[in-house]
mmCIF file of C-alpha atoms and ligand atoms in Angstrom:
data_model
loop_
_atom_site.group_PDB
_atom_site.id
_atom_site.type_symbol
_atom_site.label_atom_id
_atom_site.label_comp_id
_atom_site.label_asym_id
_atom_site.label_seq_id
_atom_site.Cartn_x
_atom_site.Cartn_y
_atom_site.Cartn_z
ATOM 1 C CA MET A 1 17.904 11.568 14.306
ATOM 2 C CA ARG A 2 18.289 9.128 11.514
ATOM 3 C CA LYS A 3 16.204 9.519 8.300
ATOM 4 C CA ILE A 4 12.847 8.121 8.701
ATOM 5 C CA GLN A 5 11.391 5.779 6.562
ATOM 6 C CA MET A 6 8.772 3.952 5.300
ATOM 7 C CA VAL A 7 10.807 0.831 6.108
ATOM 8 C CA ASP A 8 14.484 1.420 7.100
ATOM 9 C CA LEU A 9 15.182 -2.040 4.665
ATOM 10 C CA LYS A 10 19.053 -0.243 5.307
ATOM 11 C CA SER A 11 19.448 -0.307 9.110
ATOM 12 C CA GLN A 12 17.949 -3.465 9.093
ATOM 13 C CA TYR A 13 20.770 -4.813 7.078
ATOM 14 C CA GLU A 14 23.703 -3.547 8.690
ATOM 15 C CA LYS A 15 22.935 -5.648 11.942
ATOM 16 C CA ILE A 16 23.343 -8.680 10.222
ATOM 17 C CA LYS A 17 25.476 -7.676 6.787
ATOM 18 C CA THR A 18 27.973 -10.023 7.722
ATOM 19 C CA GLU A 19 26.490 -12.868 7.913
ATOM 20 C CA ILE A 20 24.385 -11.708 4.175
ATOM 21 C CA ASP A 21 27.362 -10.871 2.942
ATOM 22 C CA SER A 22 28.972 -14.022 3.264
ATOM 23 C CA ALA A 23 25.731 -16.403 2.819
ATOM 24 C CA ILE A 24 25.823 -14.453 -0.950
ATOM 25 C CA ALA A 25 29.551 -14.169 -1.831
ATOM 26 C CA ASN A 26 29.229 -18.355 -1.007
ATOM 27 C CA ILE A 27 26.359 -18.820 -3.258
ATOM 28 C CA ILE A 28 28.123 -17.391 -6.006
ATOM 29 C CA GLU A 29 31.505 -19.088 -5.113
ATOM 30 C CA SER A 30 29.278 -22.306 -6.059
ATOM 31 C CA THR A 31 27.266 -20.792 -9.147
ATOM 32 C CA ALA A 32 24.013 -23.152 -7.583
ATOM 33 C CA PHE A 33 22.195 -20.031 -8.800
ATOM 34 C CA ILE A 34 18.674 -21.454 -9.410
ATOM 35 C CA ASN A 35 17.518 -24.363 -7.223
ATOM 36 C CA GLY A 36 20.615 -24.683 -5.010
ATOM 37 C CA PRO A 37 20.589 -26.968 -1.739
ATOM 38 C CA GLU A 38 19.792 -22.648 -0.241
ATOM 39 C CA VAL A 39 16.248 -23.201 -1.176
ATOM 40 C CA LYS A 40 15.836 -26.646 -0.563
ATOM 41 C CA ASN A 41 17.303 -25.461 2.844
ATOM 42 C CA PHE A 42 14.857 -22.919 3.460
ATOM 43 C CA GLN A 43 12.477 -24.452 2.447
ATOM 44 C CA GLN A 44 12.524 -26.750 5.081
ATOM 45 C CA GLU A 45 13.736 -23.932 8.021
ATOM 46 C CA LEU A 46 9.970 -22.311 6.662
ATOM 47 C CA GLU A 47 7.956 -25.651 6.866
ATOM 48 C CA LYS A 48 9.160 -26.244 10.556
ATOM 49 C CA TYR A 49 8.443 -22.971 11.913
ATOM 50 C CA LEU A 50 5.071 -22.568 10.721
ATOM 51 C CA GLY A 51 3.975 -25.908 11.192
ATOM 52 C CA VAL A 52 3.117 -26.785 7.635
ATOM 53 C CA LYS A 53 3.773 -29.952 5.232
ATOM 54 C CA HIS A 54 4.534 -29.024 2.729
ATOM 55 C CA VAL A 55 6.584 -25.301 1.323
ATOM 56 C CA ILE A 56 6.390 -25.095 -2.203
ATOM 57 C CA PRO A 57 8.807 -21.409 -2.997
ATOM 58 C CA CYS A 58 8.153 -19.639 -5.897
ATOM 59 C CA ALA A 59 9.475 -16.657 -7.452
ATOM 60 C CA ASN A 60 6.710 -13.968 -6.081
ATOM 61 C CA GLY A 61 3.437 -13.221 -3.933
ATOM 62 C CA THR A 62 1.033 -12.387 -7.129
ATOM 63 C CA ASP A 63 2.356 -16.067 -8.514
ATOM 64 C CA ALA A 64 1.509 -17.978 -5.521
ATOM 65 C CA LEU A 65 -1.914 -16.676 -5.900
ATOM 66 C CA GLN A 66 -1.808 -17.480 -9.680
ATOM 67 C CA VAL A 67 -0.417 -20.884 -9.468
ATOM 68 C CA SER A 68 -2.649 -21.599 -6.301
ATOM 69 C CA MET A 69 -5.819 -21.651 -8.819
ATOM 70 C CA MET A 70 -4.243 -23.618 -11.336
ATOM 71 C CA ALA A 71 -3.797 -25.843 -9.444
ATOM 72 C CA LEU A 72 -6.301 -25.937 -6.945
ATOM 73 C CA GLY A 73 -8.193 -26.582 -11.027
ATOM 74 C CA LEU A 74 -10.743 -23.809 -11.197
ATOM 75 C CA LYS A 75 -12.223 -22.667 -14.534
ATOM 76 C CA PRO A 76 -12.881 -19.736 -16.644
ATOM 77 C CA GLY A 77 -16.590 -18.724 -15.469
ATOM 78 C CA ASP A 78 -15.694 -20.041 -11.750
ATOM 79 C CA GLU A 79 -16.696 -17.775 -9.100
ATOM 80 C CA VAL A 80 -13.707 -17.070 -5.960
ATOM 81 C CA ILE A 81 -14.751 -14.322 -3.435
ATOM 82 C CA ALA A 82 -12.643 -11.736 -2.692
ATOM 83 C CA PRO A 83 -11.731 -8.275 -0.266
ATOM 84 C CA SER A 84 -12.913 -5.195 -2.389
ATOM 85 C CA PHE A 85 -9.963 -3.247 0.380
ATOM 86 C CA THR A 86 -6.760 -5.107 -0.420
ATOM 87 C CA PHE A 87 -3.738 -4.712 -2.712
ATOM 88 C CA VAL A 88 -4.527 -5.543 -6.756
ATOM 89 C CA ALA A 89 -2.767 -9.107 -6.985
ATOM 90 C CA THR A 90 -5.813 -11.008 -6.110
ATOM 91 C CA ALA A 91 -8.370 -9.503 -7.501
ATOM 92 C CA GLU A 92 -5.049 -9.570 -10.626
ATOM 93 C CA VAL A 93 -4.698 -13.379 -11.213
ATOM 94 C CA ILE A 94 -8.430 -13.748 -11.039
ATOM 95 C CA ALA A 95 -8.808 -11.857 -13.630
ATOM 96 C CA LEU A 96 -5.661 -13.241 -15.726
ATOM 97 C CA LEU A 97 -7.002 -16.893 -15.398
ATOM 98 C CA GLY A 98 -10.578 -15.725 -16.726
ATOM 99 C CA LEU A 99 -11.963 -16.126 -13.297
ATOM 100 C CA THR A 100 -15.389 -14.475 -12.004
ATOM 101 C CA PRO A 101 -13.646 -11.853 -9.477
ATOM 102 C CA VAL A 102 -16.396 -11.603 -6.600
ATOM 103 C CA LEU A 103 -15.768 -8.926 -4.071
ATOM 104 C CA VAL A 104 -17.178 -8.401 -0.255
ATOM 105 C CA ASP A 105 -17.058 -5.221 1.826
ATOM 106 C CA VAL A 106 -15.143 -5.530 4.718
ATOM 107 C CA ASP A 107 -14.976 -5.084 8.825
ATOM 108 C CA SER A 108 -14.641 -1.404 9.427
ATOM 109 C CA ASN A 109 -12.180 -2.587 12.639
ATOM 110 C CA THR A 110 -10.111 -5.165 10.926
ATOM 111 C CA PHE A 111 -9.973 -4.358 7.523
ATOM 112 C CA ASN A 112 -10.164 -7.492 6.963
ATOM 113 C CA ILE A 113 -13.396 -9.237 5.035
ATOM 114 C CA ASP A 114 -16.539 -9.826 6.728
ATOM 115 C CA PRO A 115 -17.557 -13.307 6.623
ATOM 116 C CA GLU A 116 -21.300 -11.974 6.774
ATOM 117 C CA ALA A 117 -20.977 -10.062 2.962
ATOM 118 C CA ILE A 118 -19.342 -13.505 1.419
ATOM 119 C CA LYS A 119 -22.177 -16.120 2.881
ATOM 120 C CA LYS A 120 -24.534 -13.535 1.115
ATOM 121 C CA ALA A 121 -21.810 -13.842 -2.174
ATOM 122 C CA ILE A 122 -21.922 -17.300 -2.565
ATOM 123 C CA THR A 123 -23.852 -18.466 -5.858
ATOM 124 C CA PRO A 124 -24.025 -22.582 -6.801
ATOM 125 C CA LYS A 125 -20.647 -20.944 -9.739
ATOM 126 C CA THR A 126 -18.794 -20.821 -6.439
ATOM 127 C CA LYS A 127 -15.091 -22.006 -5.961
ATOM 128 C CA ALA A 128 -12.904 -19.901 -4.050
ATOM 129 C CA ILE A 129 -12.550 -17.645 -1.263
ATOM 130 C CA VAL A 130 -9.926 -15.845 -1.077
ATOM 131 C CA PRO A 131 -9.180 -14.199 2.195
ATOM 132 C CA VAL A 132 -6.253 -11.883 2.572
ATOM 133 C CA HIS A 133 -4.819 -11.061 5.857
ATOM 134 C CA LEU A 134 -4.070 -6.959 5.484
ATOM 135 C CA PHE A 135 -1.958 -5.126 7.222
ATOM 136 C CA GLY A 136 -0.393 -8.265 9.627
ATOM 137 C CA GLN A 137 -3.951 -9.830 11.265
ATOM 138 C CA CYS A 138 -5.441 -12.481 10.327
ATOM 139 C CA ALA A 139 -9.028 -12.575 9.099
ATOM 140 C CA ASP A 140 -12.009 -14.236 11.081
ATOM 141 C CA MET A 141 -10.247 -18.134 9.114
ATOM 142 C CA ASP A 142 -12.847 -19.208 12.419
ATOM 143 C CA VAL A 143 -15.824 -18.411 10.350
ATOM 144 C CA ILE A 144 -14.207 -18.917 6.900
ATOM 145 C CA MET A 145 -13.557 -22.048 7.074
ATOM 146 C CA ASP A 146 -17.112 -23.362 8.723
ATOM 147 C CA ILE A 147 -18.659 -21.622 5.419
ATOM 148 C CA SER A 148 -16.100 -23.613 3.359
ATOM 149 C CA SER A 149 -16.465 -26.870 4.916
ATOM 150 C CA LYS A 150 -20.638 -26.350 4.331
ATOM 151 C CA HIS A 151 -20.375 -24.850 1.052
ATOM 152 C CA ASN A 152 -17.045 -26.554 -0.488
ATOM 153 C CA LEU A 153 -15.115 -24.516 -0.838
ATOM 154 C CA PHE A 154 -11.238 -23.660 -1.443
ATOM 155 C CA ILE A 155 -10.368 -21.447 1.150
ATOM 156 C CA ILE A 156 -6.897 -19.662 -0.806
ATOM 157 C CA GLU A 157 -5.270 -17.741 1.742
ATOM 158 C CA ASP A 158 -3.238 -14.407 1.107
ATOM 159 C CA ALA A 159 -0.896 -14.252 3.658
ATOM 160 C CA CYS A 160 1.425 -11.926 1.918
ATOM 161 C CA GLN A 161 1.308 -9.609 4.774
ATOM 162 C CA SER A 162 1.108 -11.989 7.659
ATOM 163 C CA MET A 163 4.309 -13.596 7.186
ATOM 164 C CA GLY A 164 4.357 -15.022 11.921
ATOM 165 C CA ALA A 165 1.302 -13.892 12.990
ATOM 166 C CA ASP A 166 -0.998 -16.689 14.972
ATOM 167 C CA PHE A 167 -4.781 -17.621 14.388
ATOM 168 C CA ILE A 168 -5.906 -19.134 17.787
ATOM 169 C CA MET A 169 -8.866 -21.259 16.169
ATOM 170 C CA LYS A 170 -12.459 -21.840 18.036
ATOM 171 C CA ASN A 171 -10.303 -25.782 19.891
ATOM 172 C CA GLY A 172 -7.604 -23.526 21.073
ATOM 173 C CA THR A 173 -4.701 -24.792 18.638
ATOM 174 C CA LYS A 174 -2.706 -22.161 17.017
ATOM 175 C CA LYS A 175 -2.031 -21.938 13.419
ATOM 176 C CA LYS A 176 0.357 -19.684 11.397
ATOM 177 C CA ALA A 177 -1.570 -17.576 8.548
ATOM 178 C CA GLY A 178 -1.379 -19.403 5.409
ATOM 179 C CA THR A 179 -1.377 -22.819 6.836
ATOM 180 C CA ILE A 180 -5.180 -22.961 8.077
ATOM 181 C CA GLY A 181 -7.066 -22.209 4.256
ATOM 182 C CA HIS A 182 -5.729 -25.528 1.645
ATOM 183 C CA VAL A 183 -3.510 -22.766 0.436
ATOM 184 C CA GLY A 184 -1.668 -20.644 1.931
ATOM 185 C CA CYS A 185 0.389 -17.655 -0.336
ATOM 186 C CA THR A 186 3.009 -15.284 0.472
ATOM 187 C CA SER A 187 5.642 -12.461 -0.738
ATOM 188 C CA PHE A 188 9.397 -11.358 -0.014
ATOM 189 C CA PHE A 189 8.831 -8.032 -1.985
ATOM 190 C CA PRO A 190 11.756 -6.402 0.442
ATOM 191 C CA SER A 191 9.115 -4.578 2.586
ATOM 192 C CA LYS A 192 7.120 -7.217 3.729
ATOM 193 C CA ASN A 193 7.560 -8.460 7.087
ATOM 194 C CA LEU A 194 9.850 -11.650 5.665
ATOM 195 C CA GLY A 195 11.331 -9.579 2.713
ATOM 196 C CA CYS A 196 14.032 -10.817 0.931
ATOM 197 C CA TYR A 197 16.793 -8.632 -1.154
ATOM 198 C CA GLY A 198 14.472 -8.917 -4.719
ATOM 199 C CA ASP A 199 11.058 -10.932 -5.375
ATOM 200 C CA GLY A 200 9.970 -13.779 -3.824
ATOM 201 C CA GLY A 201 6.980 -16.069 -2.792
ATOM 202 C CA ALA A 202 6.013 -19.392 -1.673
ATOM 203 C CA ILE A 203 2.444 -21.023 -1.092
ATOM 204 C CA PHE A 204 2.313 -24.013 2.391
ATOM 205 C CA THR A 205 -0.417 -26.181 2.345
ATOM 206 C CA ASP A 206 -0.850 -29.540 4.118
ATOM 207 C CA ASP A 207 -2.111 -32.181 0.981
ATOM 208 C CA ASP A 208 0.484 -33.989 -0.383
ATOM 209 C CA GLU A 209 -2.221 -34.038 -3.867
ATOM 210 C CA LEU A 210 -2.275 -30.820 -4.027
ATOM 211 C CA ALA A 211 2.111 -30.365 -2.523
ATOM 212 C CA LYS A 212 2.617 -31.929 -5.971
ATOM 213 C CA LYS A 213 1.019 -30.229 -8.520
ATOM 214 C CA LEU A 214 1.893 -27.118 -7.063
ATOM 215 C CA ARG A 215 5.147 -27.881 -7.945
ATOM 216 C CA THR A 216 4.161 -29.720 -11.153
ATOM 217 C CA VAL A 217 2.868 -25.864 -12.090
ATOM 218 C CA VAL A 218 5.634 -23.754 -10.713
ATOM 219 C CA ASN A 219 8.319 -26.097 -13.288
ATOM 220 C CA HIS A 220 7.211 -25.990 -16.238
ATOM 221 C CA GLY A 221 3.906 -27.940 -16.060
ATOM 222 C CA MET A 222 7.182 -31.099 -15.236
ATOM 223 C CA THR A 223 6.571 -34.055 -13.590
ATOM 224 C CA VAL A 224 9.641 -36.158 -15.215
ATOM 225 C CA ARG A 225 12.039 -33.772 -17.211
ATOM 226 C CA TYR A 226 10.477 -32.528 -20.414
ATOM 227 C CA HIS A 227 7.434 -34.154 -20.031
ATOM 228 C CA HIS A 228 4.846 -31.445 -19.365
ATOM 229 C CA ASP A 229 1.903 -32.865 -18.016
ATOM 230 C CA LEU A 230 -0.117 -30.282 -17.170
ATOM 231 C CA ILE A 231 0.030 -26.692 -18.703
ATOM 232 C CA GLY A 232 2.951 -24.671 -15.988
ATOM 233 C CA VAL A 233 4.261 -21.234 -15.860
ATOM 234 C CA ASN A 234 8.322 -20.784 -14.859
ATOM 235 C CA SER A 235 8.208 -19.541 -11.750
ATOM 236 C CA ARG A 236 10.822 -19.846 -8.848
ATOM 237 C CA LEU A 237 12.993 -18.642 -5.690
ATOM 238 C CA ASP A 238 16.729 -17.788 -6.364
ATOM 239 C CA SER A 239 19.262 -19.223 -4.574
ATOM 240 C CA ILE A 240 20.948 -15.797 -3.177
ATOM 241 C CA GLN A 241 17.244 -15.027 -2.294
ATOM 242 C CA ALA A 242 16.538 -17.613 0.205
ATOM 243 C CA ALA A 243 20.265 -17.228 1.940
ATOM 244 C CA ILE A 244 19.067 -14.322 2.460
ATOM 245 C CA LEU A 245 15.036 -14.997 3.471
ATOM 246 C CA LYS A 246 17.235 -18.285 5.896
ATOM 247 C CA ILE A 247 19.284 -15.629 7.363
ATOM 248 C CA LYS A 248 16.073 -13.744 8.409
ATOM 249 C CA LEU A 249 13.782 -15.997 9.397
ATOM 250 C CA LYS A 250 15.826 -16.393 12.094
ATOM 251 C CA ARG A 251 14.915 -12.811 13.689
ATOM 252 C CA LEU A 252 11.230 -12.317 11.848
ATOM 253 C CA ASP A 253 9.673 -12.952 15.627
ATOM 254 C CA GLU A 254 12.547 -10.253 17.105
ATOM 255 C CA TYR A 255 11.104 -8.285 13.153
ATOM 256 C CA ALA A 256 7.408 -9.317 14.341
ATOM 257 C CA ALA A 257 8.146 -7.527 18.278
ATOM 258 C CA ALA A 258 10.028 -4.463 16.796
ATOM 259 C CA ARG A 259 6.994 -3.856 14.927
ATOM 260 C CA ASN A 260 4.257 -4.366 17.832
ATOM 261 C CA ASN A 261 6.749 -1.674 20.132
ATOM 262 C CA ALA A 262 6.619 0.983 17.698
ATOM 263 C CA ALA A 263 2.941 0.521 17.150
ATOM 264 C CA SER A 264 2.570 -0.106 20.997
ATOM 265 C CA TYR A 265 3.998 3.468 20.992
ATOM 266 C CA TYR A 266 1.590 4.949 18.526
ATOM 267 C CA ASP A 267 -1.652 3.545 19.897
ATOM 268 C CA ASN A 268 -0.663 4.952 23.549
ATOM 269 C CA ALA A 269 -0.356 8.262 22.146
ATOM 270 C CA PHE A 270 -2.656 8.411 19.994
ATOM 271 C CA LYS A 271 -5.168 7.552 21.963
ATOM 272 C CA GLY A 272 -8.414 8.477 22.795
ATOM 273 C CA ASN A 273 -7.736 10.264 19.852
ATOM 274 C CA PRO A 274 -10.826 11.897 18.230
ATOM 275 C CA LYS A 275 -9.114 12.240 15.519
ATOM 276 C CA LEU A 276 -7.879 9.247 14.439
ATOM 277 C CA LYS A 277 -8.916 6.234 15.041
ATOM 278 C CA THR A 278 -5.967 3.784 16.029
ATOM 279 C CA PRO A 279 -5.705 0.437 14.872
ATOM 280 C CA ALA A 280 -8.200 -2.296 16.101
ATOM 281 C CA ARG A 281 -6.373 -5.833 18.151
ATOM 282 C CA TYR A 282 -8.704 -8.354 16.898
ATOM 283 C CA ALA A 283 -8.531 -11.318 19.824
ATOM 284 C CA LYS A 284 -7.943 -13.884 17.835
ATOM 285 C CA SER A 285 -5.022 -13.330 15.742
ATOM 286 C CA ASN A 286 -1.504 -11.525 17.151
ATOM 287 C CA HIS A 287 -0.932 -8.445 14.468
ATOM 288 C CA VAL A 288 2.346 -8.672 13.067
ATOM 289 C CA PHE A 289 2.372 -4.866 11.563
ATOM 290 C CA HIS A 290 3.106 -5.012 8.313
ATOM 291 C CA GLN A 291 1.220 -1.769 8.376
ATOM 292 C CA TYR A 292 -0.034 0.988 10.364
ATOM 293 C CA THR A 293 -2.650 1.878 9.758
ATOM 294 C CA LEU A 294 -5.509 4.294 11.463
ATOM 295 C CA ILE A 295 -8.591 5.627 9.807
ATOM 296 C CA THR A 296 -8.684 9.101 9.857
ATOM 297 C CA ASN A 297 -11.489 11.509 11.030
ATOM 298 C CA GLY A 298 -13.154 15.178 10.159
ATOM 299 C CA PHE A 299 -10.021 17.121 9.190
ATOM 300 C CA ASP A 300 -8.351 16.484 5.420
ATOM 301 C CA ARG A 301 -5.700 13.418 5.287
ATOM 302 C CA THR A 302 -3.746 15.560 1.907
ATOM 303 C CA LYS A 303 -3.040 18.174 4.043
ATOM 304 C CA LEU A 304 -1.683 15.654 6.764
ATOM 305 C CA ILE A 305 0.752 14.251 4.606
ATOM 306 C CA GLU A 306 1.344 17.003 3.331
ATOM 307 C CA HIS A 307 2.223 18.403 6.747
ATOM 308 C CA LEU A 308 4.658 14.726 7.715
ATOM 309 C CA HIS A 309 6.610 15.024 4.518
ATOM 310 C CA GLY A 310 7.355 19.063 5.085
ATOM 311 C CA LYS A 311 8.638 18.041 8.693
ATOM 312 C CA GLY A 312 10.945 14.953 6.228
ATOM 313 C CA ILE A 313 8.178 11.987 8.057
ATOM 314 C CA PRO A 314 7.332 9.961 4.998
ATOM 315 C CA ALA A 315 3.538 8.474 5.383
ATOM 316 C CA MET A 316 1.723 6.492 2.462
ATOM 317 C CA VAL A 317 -2.488 5.799 1.553
ATOM 318 C CA TYR A 318 -2.205 2.539 1.530
ATOM 319 C CA TYR A 319 -5.243 2.268 -0.478
ATOM 320 C CA PRO A 320 -6.720 4.919 -2.014
ATOM 321 C CA ILE A 321 -8.550 3.142 -4.679
ATOM 322 C CA PRO A 322 -11.096 0.195 -3.783
ATOM 323 C CA MET A 323 -10.459 -2.726 -6.273
ATOM 324 C CA HIS A 324 -14.046 -2.366 -7.732
ATOM 325 C CA LEU A 325 -13.659 1.336 -8.780
ATOM 326 C CA GLN A 326 -10.159 0.333 -10.539
ATOM 327 C CA LYS A 327 -10.491 1.763 -14.246
ATOM 328 C CA ALA A 328 -9.404 -1.452 -14.778
ATOM 329 C CA TYR A 329 -11.497 -3.479 -13.341
ATOM 330 C CA GLN A 330 -14.619 -1.949 -13.982
ATOM 331 C CA ASP A 331 -17.574 -4.345 -14.366
ATOM 332 C CA PRO A 332 -21.193 -3.330 -14.974
ATOM 333 C CA ARG A 333 -22.392 -5.273 -11.993
ATOM 334 C CA TYR A 334 -20.971 -2.927 -9.493
ATOM 335 C CA LYS A 335 -20.781 0.832 -9.311
ATOM 336 C CA GLU A 336 -20.448 3.595 -6.898
ATOM 337 C CA GLY A 337 -21.414 3.208 -3.065
ATOM 338 C CA ASP A 338 -21.389 -1.129 -3.170
ATOM 339 C CA PHE A 339 -19.393 -0.930 -0.918
ATOM 340 C CA PRO A 340 -19.559 1.710 2.033
ATOM 341 C CA VAL A 341 -16.932 0.801 4.606
ATOM 342 C CA THR A 342 -14.541 -0.151 1.087
ATOM 343 C CA GLU A 343 -15.187 2.919 0.267
ATOM 344 C CA ALA A 344 -14.688 4.736 3.339
ATOM 345 C CA LEU A 345 -11.637 3.806 4.325
ATOM 346 C CA ALA A 346 -9.986 4.267 1.133
ATOM 347 C CA LYS A 347 -11.292 7.910 2.313
ATOM 348 C CA SER A 348 -9.966 7.351 5.176
ATOM 349 C CA VAL A 349 -6.833 5.508 6.333
ATOM 350 C CA ILE A 350 -2.924 6.858 5.913
ATOM 351 C CA SER A 351 -0.247 4.292 7.445
ATOM 352 C CA LEU A 352 2.788 5.538 9.276
ATOM 353 C CA PRO A 353 5.746 4.794 8.911
ATOM 354 C CA MET A 354 6.553 0.742 9.990
ATOM 355 C CA HIS A 355 9.520 -1.246 9.782
ATOM 356 C CA THR A 356 11.904 -3.007 12.208
ATOM 357 C CA GLU A 357 14.180 -0.644 13.190
ATOM 358 C CA LEU A 358 12.104 3.092 14.519
ATOM 359 C CA ASP A 359 13.460 4.036 17.755
ATOM 360 C CA ALA A 360 12.335 6.276 20.175
ATOM 361 C CA GLU A 361 13.473 9.534 18.737
ATOM 362 C CA GLN A 362 11.932 8.687 15.983
ATOM 363 C CA LEU A 363 8.298 7.684 17.275
ATOM 364 C CA LYS A 364 8.802 10.579 19.097
ATOM 365 C CA TYR A 365 9.215 13.090 16.950
ATOM 366 C CA ILE A 366 7.051 10.998 14.275
ATOM 367 C CA THR A 367 3.903 11.389 16.711
ATOM 368 C CA ASP A 368 4.283 15.178 18.206
ATOM 369 C CA SER A 369 4.053 16.362 14.351
ATOM 370 C CA VAL A 370 1.210 14.139 13.851
ATOM 371 C CA LEU A 371 -0.754 15.635 16.952
ATOM 372 C CA GLU A 372 0.582 19.359 16.033
ATOM 373 C CA PHE A 373 -1.351 18.506 12.778
ATOM 374 C CA VAL A 374 -4.153 17.002 14.087
ATOM 375 C CA ASN A 375 -4.808 19.365 17.048
ATOM 376 C CA ARG A 376 -4.825 22.312 14.559
ATOM 377 C CA TYR A 377 -8.692 21.209 15.024
HETATM 378 C C1 PLP B 1 1.993 -8.171 -1.729
HETATM 379 C C2 PLP B 1 1.704 -8.259 -1.782
HETATM 380 C C3 PLP B 1 0.730 -9.635 -2.839
HETATM 381 C C4 PLP B 1 1.824 -9.433 -4.422
HETATM 382 O O1 PLP B 1 2.968 -10.247 -3.924
HETATM 383 P P1 PLP B 1 4.570 -9.772 -5.149
HETATM 384 O O2 PLP B 1 5.669 -10.056 -4.641
HETATM 385 O O3 PLP B 1 4.534 -7.942 -4.732
HETATM 386 O O4 PLP B 1 4.150 -10.624 -5.996
HETATM 387 C C5 PLP B 1 -0.503 -9.914 -2.718
HETATM 388 N N1 PLP B 1 -1.793 -9.561 -2.405
HETATM 389 C C6 PLP B 1 -1.203 -8.598 -1.479
HETATM 390 C C7 PLP B 1 -2.070 -8.560 -0.370
HETATM 391 C C8 PLP B 1 0.342 -8.271 -1.045
HETATM 392 O O5 PLP B 1 0.160 -7.343 0.180
#
C-alpha cells in the first residue's frame, strides 16, 4: 500500500508529469517569468470555467481578500462580518486594514456562517460580509445575497476551499463558488482543490469598474506605468504557476469527483455510528471536499489521532482554536462562550486524509482503523 498522506501531491503529479514538465521548461526557455502570456491564458480559461467576466490573478488567497477590501474602498472603522470558525486569513486582513472584524457563529451542520447570526450582527457601520465556503461547500448564498441587498452590504466570498463547487440559487441558476457575491477570492496554495506548485491566488468579479480597480491595486496602484492613482500592493501570479494551473484546471472536475468518491466511502463506513457525525450535505451546494471533517462524540479526539498516527495515518484538526480565542485577536467585545457552535466544533472535529489519489485499499485501511478505535467505546 502506498503511504497515506493528508494530501498526496506526488502521486497526482506523477500522472501529469510529462505535461507539467514541458510547460515549466517552456516558461524557463521563454524567460517570461512574470505576467507572461501564460498568466493571461490561464486567466481566460478560468473566466470561462467559472462563467465570470473578470479573473484577476494575484499572489495568494490572503492577498485576494486584502486587495478586494482595498478596491471596495473599505475604511478604518468599517465593520466587516466574518465567521468565527475559519482559517485566520479572513480576520487577519480585516485587522491589517484597520477595519473592525465582527465575528458571528456558524451552522452546526454545514460549518458555514449562520445567516441568522449575520442578521443580528448588522449595525449602521457594517459595510461587508465575508462568507467562507468552508471545507468545500458553499454558505447559504441565497439568504446572504438577500441580506446584502436589504442592507446595502458588499459580499466578499472566501472561496479558497471551494474551487469548482456549484451553488443553486433560488431562481434555479447554478453559479460557481466565488461568482455570486460582488467579489470572490481563491487560493492556489498547493493543497487547495486547484493548487499550484507554490503560492498563487485570484479574485473574481462581474463588475467592470471593480475589476479595473482590483487590477490597479494588485499592481502598485498603477494605471499608466509609473502613474500611481491608488495605494496598492505587489501581488502577482508567476507564469510557471499559471502554466501548471492551466493543466490542472482541465482536470478540476475529475479531481472533485475523486474527492467525492473518497467522501462517499467514508460516509458509508461511518453511517449511523453514534460516535461519528459525517459531513452534512447541503441541498443547494454540491461539495468539493477540500476537507472531510467528522464531528466526534463521546471519546477523546486526541487519542483517536494518536491511534491513527501509530498506524501511519495522518489526521488533522481544522481548526482547533476559534478566532475570538486566538491570542492575536483578543478583543474586549468577545469572550469564551460567545460562539457556542464554533467552540463545540473546535473541540470535536477531526479531518481525515482527503485528496485525489486515495485508493480503495487506503480507504479501507483508514476506515477500519478509525472504527477499530471508536468501537472500543
Ligand atoms: C487557504 C485559505 C486562505 C488563504 O490562502 P493563501 O493562499 O494561503 O494566502 C484564506 N481563507 C481560507 C478559508 C483558506 O482556506
